[in-house]
């Protein structure tokens, strides 16, 4: 764990932000929170397609779990209504619990997979649940924690 | 280089949020700017109920049943709670796009439109998505610089894009959107019940008392009754009608905004792609769906040289301790290290690194003026 943290520090010190890629929402199933799994061309040289798709699919599953309308959400809704929604001052909603799981997952993915490749995922919650922002860093100097390529991805410009 | 603690007044993110909202209680309460009609609503409800408790309840508790005032109190508490919950919560405001995201979208639009000859008007910015085998057009919001998600709309009174925008309600002093629609519906429903309840028992009270002392004397003894009956009579027609209308909308899974615009009126074989075609399912989704979190981090701290994390409340997100300015331009996001306090949000941007924060300290965070750093030109044409 310490090595991965160290990698993130090196990334920040040795790399500069080259580009940002935004993964948009996928509205084909309605207004539920779901992101497109289409692999962006800017990340072609930076990360394997399968790893990226796995990350997005796992995130989509987490959001689906949070927004699932079923027994638990009815129970939560009815109980909250009976207590005039004061119960939300004491307990956490299911959605908030899943959001915490998501932020832990994103941090873990950043440490293990994305930072060593010079990438960083921003939690969609910080962007209004509209996009998954992936920051692409280019190697600035010698401490090579990111993958050695220093080409700025100019396809997006 | 140790982190130097500068004692400065904590600036929370709500102070820098664009849009025409007013915030109270250090960001916990969020309302529209014009609150006059909301105060009128409060006055009418509290005033009428006070008169009811003062004039009718003593008589009815003795002559009929003490359960009558008890039930009235419960109803009143429920109505007030729902009203305050609707008025004070974030309706589902979508934050505006940061400069990089806005640029990215601009480039996408330009790529999609191709070359526009000089002097020609560029085509309207619309994205088509297919939802449940129906083509839905997503419009671009020039104020927020985003393509609005389906069912979102820009409220011109609050100057915000709101998710699942229903309408802006002056009586409640706030927009009604995804996050507070069920509280709004429960407010209108419980207010209808309260109005009917008070109206009915006013009549019962007048009748019972008139049998004893005559009609004129009754009015002299309890003058408040006349006022209550008047208020309830006019309220009944409007509020009960409104409740009925929203019950209809919920059963079809439509918003007021869509109903007014006739989005799913059926012409050109356009149908509502969000409806489950089952009244029960539609009602369950709207009323018993999950409690969506607010994506506006109102109580997050903006200056990162303060390490005290902000306490989070039920309606704010779990990233209230995120100290990174929300208008960070091209500087690197902060990465947690051994100095990060344990309760700070894990993930990006929770550290208190001084070295990374120095370029941001000089620049005052101003989400409405990103032009200093934006490389591209953001077209501000009217929409």
Coordinates of C-alpha atoms in Angstrom, one line a residue, chain A residues 22 24 127 130-131, chain B residues 18 94-109 125 127 139-149 154 159-161 367-371 374 376-383:
Chain A
X22 CA -14.5 12.8 -20.0
X24 CA -20.2 10.7 -20.7
X127 CA -18.7 16.5 -11.4
X130 CA -22.4 13.8 -15.3
X131 CA -19.0 12.5 -16.3
Chain B
X18 CA -23.3 30.5 -9.2
X94 CA -26.8 20.2 -11.6
X95 CA -23.5 22.0 -11.0
X96 CA -22.1 24.0 -14.0
X97 CA -19.3 22.5 -16.1
X98 CA -15.8 23.3 -15.1
X99 CA -13.7 24.9 -17.9
X100 CA -12.1 21.7 -19.1
X101 CA -15.4 19.9 -19.3
X102 CA -16.9 22.8 -21.1
X103 CA -14.1 22.9 -23.6
X104 CA -14.3 19.2 -24.2
X105 CA -18.0 19.5 -25.0
X106 CA -17.3 22.5 -27.3
X107 CA -14.8 20.5 -29.2
X108 CA -17.2 17.6 -29.5
X109 CA -19.9 20.0 -30.9
X125 CA -26.7 22.3 -30.2
X127 CA -27.7 15.6 -29.0
X139 CA -30.5 20.4 -25.4
X140 CA -27.3 22.3 -24.6
X141 CA -27.5 24.8 -21.8
X142 CA -25.5 27.9 -22.6
X143 CA -25.5 29.1 -19.0
X144 CA -24.3 25.9 -17.4
X145 CA -22.3 24.8 -20.5
X146 CA -23.6 21.2 -20.4
X147 CA -25.9 19.1 -22.4
X148 CA -28.8 18.7 -20.1
X149 CA -29.6 15.2 -19.0
X154 CA -33.0 25.2 -16.6
X159 CA -30.6 30.3 -12.8
X160 CA -29.7 26.6 -12.3
X161 CA -30.2 23.4 -14.3
X367 CA -16.5 29.7 -10.9
X368 CA -18.2 32.4 -13.1
X369 CA -15.0 33.7 -14.6
X370 CA -13.0 30.9 -16.0
X371 CA -11.8 32.9 -19.0
X374 CA -9.5 28.7 -20.8
X376 CA -10.6 27.9 -26.2
X377 CA -13.3 30.4 -26.9
X378 CA -16.6 29.6 -25.3
X379 CA -19.4 30.9 -27.4
X380 CA -21.9 32.8 -25.4
X381 CA -24.6 33.1 -28.0
X382 CA -28.1 33.5 -26.8
X383 CA -30.4 30.5 -26.7

